[in-house]
CSV table of C-alpha atoms in Angstrom, one decimal:
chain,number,residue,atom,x,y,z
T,184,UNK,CA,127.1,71.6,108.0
T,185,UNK,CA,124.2,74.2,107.5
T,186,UNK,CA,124.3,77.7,108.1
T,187,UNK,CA,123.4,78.9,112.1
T,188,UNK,CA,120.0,78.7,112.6
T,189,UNK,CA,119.7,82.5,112.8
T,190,UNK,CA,121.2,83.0,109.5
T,191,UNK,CA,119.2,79.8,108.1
T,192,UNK,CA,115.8,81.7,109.4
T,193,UNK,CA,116.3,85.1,107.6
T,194,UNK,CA,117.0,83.4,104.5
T,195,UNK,CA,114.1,81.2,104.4
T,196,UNK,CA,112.0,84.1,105.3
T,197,UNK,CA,113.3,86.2,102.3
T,198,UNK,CA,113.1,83.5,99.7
T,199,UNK,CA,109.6,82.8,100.4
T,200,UNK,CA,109.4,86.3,99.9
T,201,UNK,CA,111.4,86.2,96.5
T,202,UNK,CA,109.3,83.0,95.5
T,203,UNK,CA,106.1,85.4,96.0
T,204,UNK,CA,107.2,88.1,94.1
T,205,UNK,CA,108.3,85.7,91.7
T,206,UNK,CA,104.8,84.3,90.7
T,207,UNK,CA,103.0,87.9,91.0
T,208,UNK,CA,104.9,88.1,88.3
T,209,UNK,CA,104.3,85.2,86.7
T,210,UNK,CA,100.6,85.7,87.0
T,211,UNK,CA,100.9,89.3,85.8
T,212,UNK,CA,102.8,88.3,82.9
T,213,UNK,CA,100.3,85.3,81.8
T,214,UNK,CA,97.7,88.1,82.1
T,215,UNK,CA,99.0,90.0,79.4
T,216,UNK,CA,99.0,93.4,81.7
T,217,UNK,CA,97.9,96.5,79.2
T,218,UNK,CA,100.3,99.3,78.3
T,219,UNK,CA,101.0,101.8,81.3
T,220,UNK,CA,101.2,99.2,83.6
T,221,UNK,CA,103.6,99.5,86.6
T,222,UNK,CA,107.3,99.0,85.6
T,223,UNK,CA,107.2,95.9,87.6
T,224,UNK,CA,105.4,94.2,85.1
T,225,UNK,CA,107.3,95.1,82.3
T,226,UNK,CA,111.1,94.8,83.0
T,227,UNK,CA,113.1,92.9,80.6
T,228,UNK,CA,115.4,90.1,82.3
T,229,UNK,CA,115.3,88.9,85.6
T,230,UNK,CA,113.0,91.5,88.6
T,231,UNK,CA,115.2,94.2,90.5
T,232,UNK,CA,114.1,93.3,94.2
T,233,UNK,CA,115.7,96.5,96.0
T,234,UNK,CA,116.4,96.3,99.8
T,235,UNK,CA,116.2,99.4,101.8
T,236,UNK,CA,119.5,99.8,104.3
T,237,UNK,CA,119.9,101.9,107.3
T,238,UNK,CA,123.5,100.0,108.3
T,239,UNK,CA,121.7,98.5,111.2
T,240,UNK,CA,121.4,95.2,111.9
T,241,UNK,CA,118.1,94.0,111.1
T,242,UNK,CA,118.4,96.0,107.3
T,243,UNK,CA,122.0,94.7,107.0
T,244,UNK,CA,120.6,90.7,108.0
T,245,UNK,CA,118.1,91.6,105.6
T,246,UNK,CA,120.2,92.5,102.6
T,247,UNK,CA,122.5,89.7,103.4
T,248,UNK,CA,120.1,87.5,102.9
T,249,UNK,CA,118.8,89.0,99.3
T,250,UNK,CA,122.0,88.9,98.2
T,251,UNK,CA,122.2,85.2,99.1
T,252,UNK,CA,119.0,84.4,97.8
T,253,UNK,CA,118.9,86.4,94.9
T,254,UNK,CA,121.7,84.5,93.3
T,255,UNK,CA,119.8,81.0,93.4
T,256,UNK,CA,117.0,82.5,91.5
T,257,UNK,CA,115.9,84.7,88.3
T,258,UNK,CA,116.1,88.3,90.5
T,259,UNK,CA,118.6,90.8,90.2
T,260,UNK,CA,119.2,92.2,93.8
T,261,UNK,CA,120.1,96.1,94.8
T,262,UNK,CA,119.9,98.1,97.4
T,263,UNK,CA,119.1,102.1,98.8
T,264,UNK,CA,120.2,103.7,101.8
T,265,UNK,CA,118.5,106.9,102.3
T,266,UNK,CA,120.7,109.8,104.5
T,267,UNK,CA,117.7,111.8,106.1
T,268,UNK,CA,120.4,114.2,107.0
T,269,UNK,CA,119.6,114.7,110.5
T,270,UNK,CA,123.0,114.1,112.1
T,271,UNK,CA,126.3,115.9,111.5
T,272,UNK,CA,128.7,113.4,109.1
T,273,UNK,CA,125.2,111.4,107.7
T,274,UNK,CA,126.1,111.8,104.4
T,275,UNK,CA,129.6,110.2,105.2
T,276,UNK,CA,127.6,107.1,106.8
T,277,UNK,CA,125.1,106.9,103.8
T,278,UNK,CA,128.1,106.2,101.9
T,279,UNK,CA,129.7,103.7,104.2
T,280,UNK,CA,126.2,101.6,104.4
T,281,UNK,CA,126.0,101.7,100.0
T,282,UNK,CA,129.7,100.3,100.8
T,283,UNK,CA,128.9,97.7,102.7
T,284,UNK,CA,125.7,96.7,100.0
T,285,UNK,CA,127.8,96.8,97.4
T,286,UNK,CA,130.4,94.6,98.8
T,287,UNK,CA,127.8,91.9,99.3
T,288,UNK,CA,127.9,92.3,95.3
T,289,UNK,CA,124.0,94.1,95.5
T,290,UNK,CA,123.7,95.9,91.8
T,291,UNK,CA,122.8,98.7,91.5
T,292,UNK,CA,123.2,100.6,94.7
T,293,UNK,CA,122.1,104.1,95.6
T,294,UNK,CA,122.7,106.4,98.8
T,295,UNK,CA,119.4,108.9,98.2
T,296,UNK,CA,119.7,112.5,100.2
T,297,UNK,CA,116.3,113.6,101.4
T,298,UNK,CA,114.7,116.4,102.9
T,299,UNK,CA,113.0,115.7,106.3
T,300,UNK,CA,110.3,118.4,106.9
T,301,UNK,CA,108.0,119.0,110.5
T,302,UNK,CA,104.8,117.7,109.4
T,303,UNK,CA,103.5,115.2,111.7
T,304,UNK,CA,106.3,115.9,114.2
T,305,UNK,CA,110.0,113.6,113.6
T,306,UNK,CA,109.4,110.8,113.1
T,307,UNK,CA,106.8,111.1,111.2
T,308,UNK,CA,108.4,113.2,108.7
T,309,UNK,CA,111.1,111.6,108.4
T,310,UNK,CA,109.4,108.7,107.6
T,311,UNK,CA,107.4,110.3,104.9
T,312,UNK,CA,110.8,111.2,103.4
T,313,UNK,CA,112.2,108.1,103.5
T,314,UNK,CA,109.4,106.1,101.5
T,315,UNK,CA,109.0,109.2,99.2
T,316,UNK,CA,112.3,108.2,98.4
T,317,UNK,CA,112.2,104.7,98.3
T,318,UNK,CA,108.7,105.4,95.6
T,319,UNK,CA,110.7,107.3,93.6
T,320,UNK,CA,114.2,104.9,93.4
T,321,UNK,CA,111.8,102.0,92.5
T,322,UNK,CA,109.8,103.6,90.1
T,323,UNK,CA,113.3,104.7,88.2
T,324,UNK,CA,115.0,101.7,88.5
T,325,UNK,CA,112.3,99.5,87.8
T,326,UNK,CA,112.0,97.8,91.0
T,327,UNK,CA,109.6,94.6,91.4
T,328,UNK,CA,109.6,95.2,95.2
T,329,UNK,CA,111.4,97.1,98.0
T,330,UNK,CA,112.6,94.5,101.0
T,331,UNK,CA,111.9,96.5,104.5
T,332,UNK,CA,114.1,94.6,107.7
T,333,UNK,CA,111.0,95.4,109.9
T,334,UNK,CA,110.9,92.5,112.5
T,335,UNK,CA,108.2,91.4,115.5
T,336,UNK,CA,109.5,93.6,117.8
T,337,UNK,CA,109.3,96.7,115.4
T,338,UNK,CA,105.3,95.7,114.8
T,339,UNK,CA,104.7,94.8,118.7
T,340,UNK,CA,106.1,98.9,119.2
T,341,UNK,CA,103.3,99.6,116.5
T,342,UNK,CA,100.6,98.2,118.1
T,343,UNK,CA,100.9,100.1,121.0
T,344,UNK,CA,101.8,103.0,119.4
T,345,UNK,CA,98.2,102.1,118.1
T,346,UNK,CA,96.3,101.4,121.0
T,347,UNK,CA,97.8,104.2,122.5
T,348,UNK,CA,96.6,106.6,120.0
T,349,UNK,CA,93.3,104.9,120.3
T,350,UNK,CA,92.7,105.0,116.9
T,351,UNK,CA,91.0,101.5,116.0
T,352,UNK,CA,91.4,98.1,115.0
T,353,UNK,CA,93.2,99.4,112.0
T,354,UNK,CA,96.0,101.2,113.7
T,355,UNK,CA,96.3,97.8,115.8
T,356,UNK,CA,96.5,95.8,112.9
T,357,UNK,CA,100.5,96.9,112.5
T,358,UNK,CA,102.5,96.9,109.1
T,359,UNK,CA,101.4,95.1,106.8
T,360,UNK,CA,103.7,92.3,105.1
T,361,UNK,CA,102.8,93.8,102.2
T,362,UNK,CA,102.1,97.1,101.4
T,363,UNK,CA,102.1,100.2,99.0
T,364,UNK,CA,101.6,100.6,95.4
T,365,UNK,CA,100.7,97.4,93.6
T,366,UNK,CA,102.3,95.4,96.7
T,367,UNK,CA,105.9,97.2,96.1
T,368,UNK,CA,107.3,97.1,99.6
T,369,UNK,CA,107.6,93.3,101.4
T,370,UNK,CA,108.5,92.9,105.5
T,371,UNK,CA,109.8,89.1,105.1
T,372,UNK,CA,110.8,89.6,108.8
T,373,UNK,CA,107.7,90.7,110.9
T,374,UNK,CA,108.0,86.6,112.1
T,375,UNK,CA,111.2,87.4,113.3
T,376,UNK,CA,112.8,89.0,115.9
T,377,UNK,CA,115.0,91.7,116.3
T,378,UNK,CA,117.9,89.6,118.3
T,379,UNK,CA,117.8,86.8,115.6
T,380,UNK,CA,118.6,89.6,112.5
T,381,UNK,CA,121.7,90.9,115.2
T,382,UNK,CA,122.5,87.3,115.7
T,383,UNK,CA,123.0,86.6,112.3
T,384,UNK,CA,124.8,89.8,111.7
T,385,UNK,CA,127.1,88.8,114.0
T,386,UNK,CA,127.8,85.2,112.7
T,387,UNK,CA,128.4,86.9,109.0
T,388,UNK,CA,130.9,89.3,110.5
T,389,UNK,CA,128.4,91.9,108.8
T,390,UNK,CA,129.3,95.4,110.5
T,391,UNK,CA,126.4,97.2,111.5
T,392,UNK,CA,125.9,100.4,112.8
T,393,UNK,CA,123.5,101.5,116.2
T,394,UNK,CA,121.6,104.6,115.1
T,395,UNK,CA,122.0,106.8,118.0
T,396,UNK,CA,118.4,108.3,117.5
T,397,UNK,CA,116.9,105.1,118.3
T,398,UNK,CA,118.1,105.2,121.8
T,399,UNK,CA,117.1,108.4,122.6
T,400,UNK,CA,114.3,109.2,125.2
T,401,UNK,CA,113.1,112.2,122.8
T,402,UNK,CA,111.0,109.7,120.2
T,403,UNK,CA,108.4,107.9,121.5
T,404,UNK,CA,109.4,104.8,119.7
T,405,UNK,CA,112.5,104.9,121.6
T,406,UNK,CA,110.9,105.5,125.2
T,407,UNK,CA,108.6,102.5,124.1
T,408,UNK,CA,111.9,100.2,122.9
T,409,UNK,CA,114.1,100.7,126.2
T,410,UNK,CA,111.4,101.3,128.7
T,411,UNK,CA,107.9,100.3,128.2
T,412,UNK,CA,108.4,96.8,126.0
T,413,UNK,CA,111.0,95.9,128.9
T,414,UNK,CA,108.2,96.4,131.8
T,415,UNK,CA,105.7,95.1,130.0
T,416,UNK,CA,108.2,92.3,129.6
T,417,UNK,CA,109.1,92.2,133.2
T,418,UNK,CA,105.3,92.3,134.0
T,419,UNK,CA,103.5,90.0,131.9
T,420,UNK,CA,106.5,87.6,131.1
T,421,UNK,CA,108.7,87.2,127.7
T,422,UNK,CA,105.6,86.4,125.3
T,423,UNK,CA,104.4,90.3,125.2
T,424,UNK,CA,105.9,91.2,122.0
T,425,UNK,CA,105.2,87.7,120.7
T,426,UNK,CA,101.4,88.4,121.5
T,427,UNK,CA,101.2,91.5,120.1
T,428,UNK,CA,102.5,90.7,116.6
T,429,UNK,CA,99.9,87.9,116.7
T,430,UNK,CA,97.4,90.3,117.7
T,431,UNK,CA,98.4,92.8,115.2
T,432,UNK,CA,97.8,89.4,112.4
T,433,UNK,CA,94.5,88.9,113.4
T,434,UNK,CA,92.8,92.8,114.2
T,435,UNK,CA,94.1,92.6,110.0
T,436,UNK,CA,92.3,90.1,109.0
T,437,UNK,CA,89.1,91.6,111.0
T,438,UNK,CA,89.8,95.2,109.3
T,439,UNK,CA,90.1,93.6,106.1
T,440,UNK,CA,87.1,92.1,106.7
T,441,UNK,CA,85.4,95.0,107.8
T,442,UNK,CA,86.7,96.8,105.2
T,443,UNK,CA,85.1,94.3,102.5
T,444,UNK,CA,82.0,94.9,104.0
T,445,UNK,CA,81.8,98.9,103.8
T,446,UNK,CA,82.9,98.6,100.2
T,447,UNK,CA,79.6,96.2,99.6
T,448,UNK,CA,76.9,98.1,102.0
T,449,UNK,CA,78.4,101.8,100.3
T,450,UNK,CA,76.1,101.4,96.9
T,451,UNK,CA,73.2,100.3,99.0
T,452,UNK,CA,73.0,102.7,101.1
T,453,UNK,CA,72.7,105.5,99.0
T,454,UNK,CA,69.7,107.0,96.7
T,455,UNK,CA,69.7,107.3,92.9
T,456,UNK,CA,71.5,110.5,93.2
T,457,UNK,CA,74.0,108.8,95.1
T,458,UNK,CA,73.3,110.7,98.2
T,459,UNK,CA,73.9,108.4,101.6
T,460,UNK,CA,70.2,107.9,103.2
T,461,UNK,CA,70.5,108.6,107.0
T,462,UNK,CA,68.4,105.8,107.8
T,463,UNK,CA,70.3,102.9,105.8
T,464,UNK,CA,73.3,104.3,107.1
T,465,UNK,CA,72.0,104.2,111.2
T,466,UNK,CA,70.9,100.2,110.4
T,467,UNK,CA,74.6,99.2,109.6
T,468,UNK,CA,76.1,97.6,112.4
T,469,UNK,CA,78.6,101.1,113.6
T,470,UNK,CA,81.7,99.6,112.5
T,471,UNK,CA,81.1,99.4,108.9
T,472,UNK,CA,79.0,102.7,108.7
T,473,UNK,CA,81.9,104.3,110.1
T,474,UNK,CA,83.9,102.9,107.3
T,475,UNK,CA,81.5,104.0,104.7
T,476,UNK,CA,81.6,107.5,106.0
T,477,UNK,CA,85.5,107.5,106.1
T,478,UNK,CA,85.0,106.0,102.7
T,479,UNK,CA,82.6,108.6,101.6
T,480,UNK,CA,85.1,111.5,103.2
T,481,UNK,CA,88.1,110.2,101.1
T,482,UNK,CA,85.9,110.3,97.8
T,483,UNK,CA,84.7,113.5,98.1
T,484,UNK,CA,89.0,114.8,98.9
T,485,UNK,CA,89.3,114.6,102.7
T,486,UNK,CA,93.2,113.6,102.8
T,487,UNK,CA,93.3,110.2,104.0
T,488,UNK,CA,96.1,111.0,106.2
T,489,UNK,CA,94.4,113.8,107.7
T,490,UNK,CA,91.2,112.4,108.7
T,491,UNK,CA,91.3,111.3,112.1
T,492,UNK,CA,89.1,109.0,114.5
T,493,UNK,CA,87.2,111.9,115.8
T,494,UNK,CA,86.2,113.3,112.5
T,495,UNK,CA,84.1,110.1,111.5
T,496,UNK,CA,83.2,110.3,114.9
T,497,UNK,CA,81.5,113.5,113.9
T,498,UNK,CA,80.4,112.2,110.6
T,499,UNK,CA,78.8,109.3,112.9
T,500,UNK,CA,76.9,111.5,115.1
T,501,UNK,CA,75.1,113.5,112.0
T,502,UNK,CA,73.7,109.4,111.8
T,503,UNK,CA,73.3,108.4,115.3
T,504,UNK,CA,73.1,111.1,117.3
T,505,UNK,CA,70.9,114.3,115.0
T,506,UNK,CA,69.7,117.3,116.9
T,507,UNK,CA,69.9,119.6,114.1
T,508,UNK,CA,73.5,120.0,114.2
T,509,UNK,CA,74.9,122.4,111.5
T,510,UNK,CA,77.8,121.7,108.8
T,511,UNK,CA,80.9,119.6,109.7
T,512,UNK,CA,84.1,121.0,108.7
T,513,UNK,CA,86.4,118.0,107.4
T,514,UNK,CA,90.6,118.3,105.9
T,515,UNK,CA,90.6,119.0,102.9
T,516,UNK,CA,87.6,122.2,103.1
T,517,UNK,CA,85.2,118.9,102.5
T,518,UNK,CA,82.3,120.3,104.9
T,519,UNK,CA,79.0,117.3,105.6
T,520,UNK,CA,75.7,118.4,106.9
T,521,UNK,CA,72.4,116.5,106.8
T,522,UNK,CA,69.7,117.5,104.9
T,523,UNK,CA,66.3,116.0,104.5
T,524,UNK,CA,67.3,112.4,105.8
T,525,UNK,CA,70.6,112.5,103.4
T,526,UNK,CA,74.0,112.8,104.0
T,527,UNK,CA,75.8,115.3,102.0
T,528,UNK,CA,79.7,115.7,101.9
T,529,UNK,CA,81.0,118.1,99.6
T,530,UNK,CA,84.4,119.9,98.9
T,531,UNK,CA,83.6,123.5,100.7
């Protein structure tokens, strides 16, 4: 008799995950990589594929399943559980979760104690301190890739976190399945959904542990868990957060797309001096020259993170819309202005 169907789906979705990893390195290896490559390229012995573990269910399905998988091929597995240090006794629960990995026989395994700062409100930072945390575990230990339990239901809250913000096709486009530096961190379960991962928690006997924070009303992304998903729900009928993962699949592929584009219009558009030419710019259809903008922005040291719909939007209007505006002050003290029919960005 097979394993329950819940426990048989997280598995599958993390081998095919391991099996990826597996010939990236394969591939990077038969490429001979040059010296100064990423560690991932380089380890002796079999990859360390790390999982990052809150306690709660879907991270705990998640390393479960590594730990399963991980033992039928060539990959060591380990995990991290980071204590943001937000709530009285964290620490204590930090060690309970790096517990409970190692005694699914995960090696090595690390409970990292972060500093959560107010940049970007809450969440945000805390975020930022948990995958500055996770960059720097994998970059010590070596780590081929960093397993993240992030299911359908965490990207359908995404997307309309997204559309909410009204940010773009990009911010619709959810997480990624694979993301950061040279592909580190891997989502095998943004197929899934959340109540399979507690299902097969709960089939294991795997203890897992309800952070309180996400059930409270104060974060957005708990308001949007417990209320709005559930409306939307009772609404539109049980295929909303479905929909919305599929969505966020295919506004990816079109940013990707759009993306590509922007990358091969940004060297024609510009003179021998490299300046960007107004008039090649205002004959690109407005989604990719507002990528080429953003593009140019970034270059020139406008923080990435800092550089918002409504500055391009600026940027766009120097191109589309000129009355003789004067300089635009960008992050980053980049400042644009026009000047005789070119665009000029420039650190300030």
């Amino acid at each position: 008799m097979g394993p329950h169907p819940a426990v048989a789906a997280i598995r599958l979705a993390v081998r095919r995950v391991l099996h990826d990893v597996l010939n990236e390195l394969s591939r990077d290896t038969a490429d001979s990589p040059p010296a100064g490559a990423p560690a991932r390229t380089r380890a002796d012995g079999p990859p360390l594929v790390l999982v990052a573990c809150s306690g709660g269910a879907d991270s705990m399905a998640l390393a479960s399943a590594l730990a399963f998988e991980a033992r039928k091929l060539a990959v060591r597995a380990g995990g991290i559980t980071v204590d943001h240090g937000l709530q009285a006794g964290s620490d204590l629960r930090a060690a309970e979760v790096a517990s409970r990995l190692t005694a699914l026989r995960l090696d090595p395994v690390e409970s990292v104690a972060v500093t959560v700062g107010r940049a970007g409100g809450p969440e945000a930072a805390a975020r930022d301190a948990r995958y500055a945390a996770l960059d720097e575990a994998a970059e010590r230990l070596g780590a081929a890739a960093v397993l993240l339990g992030h299911t359908r239901d965490d990207q359908a809250e995404t997307v309309l976190l997204g559309l909410a913000r009204g940010s773009g096709i990009r911010s619709l486009s959810g997480m990624a399945a694979v993301s950061g530096s040279a592909g580190r961190y891997r989502r095998p379960f943004l197929q899934l959904d959340r109540q399979t991962a507690r299902k097969a928690c709960l089939v294991q006997s795997l203890p897992v542990w309800d952070d309180p924070m996400n059930a409270d009303p104060a974060y957005t992304r708990s308001r949007l868990r417990h209320e709005g998903l559930p409306a939307l729900e009772k609404s539109l009928g049980k295929g909303v957060v479905e929909a919305l993962a599929r969505t966020a699949q295919l506004c990816r592929d079109d940013a990707d797309a759009l993306d590509t584009w922007a990358a091969q219009a940004d060297p024609t558009v510009r003179d021998d001096a490299g300046l960007l030419e107004c008039a090649k710019l205002y004959a690109l259809p407005p989604a990719v020259r507002r990528r080429v903008l953003r593009r140019a922005a970034i270059a020139e040291g406008a923080p990435a993170g800092s550089l918002f719909a409504r500055h391009v939007e600026e940027l766009d209007r120097l191109i589309t819309g000129w009355r003789g505006q004067g300089a635009i002050n960008l992050p980053g003290r980049v400042v644009a202005r026009r000047q005789g029919g070119r665009l000029v960005i420039r650190q300030g």
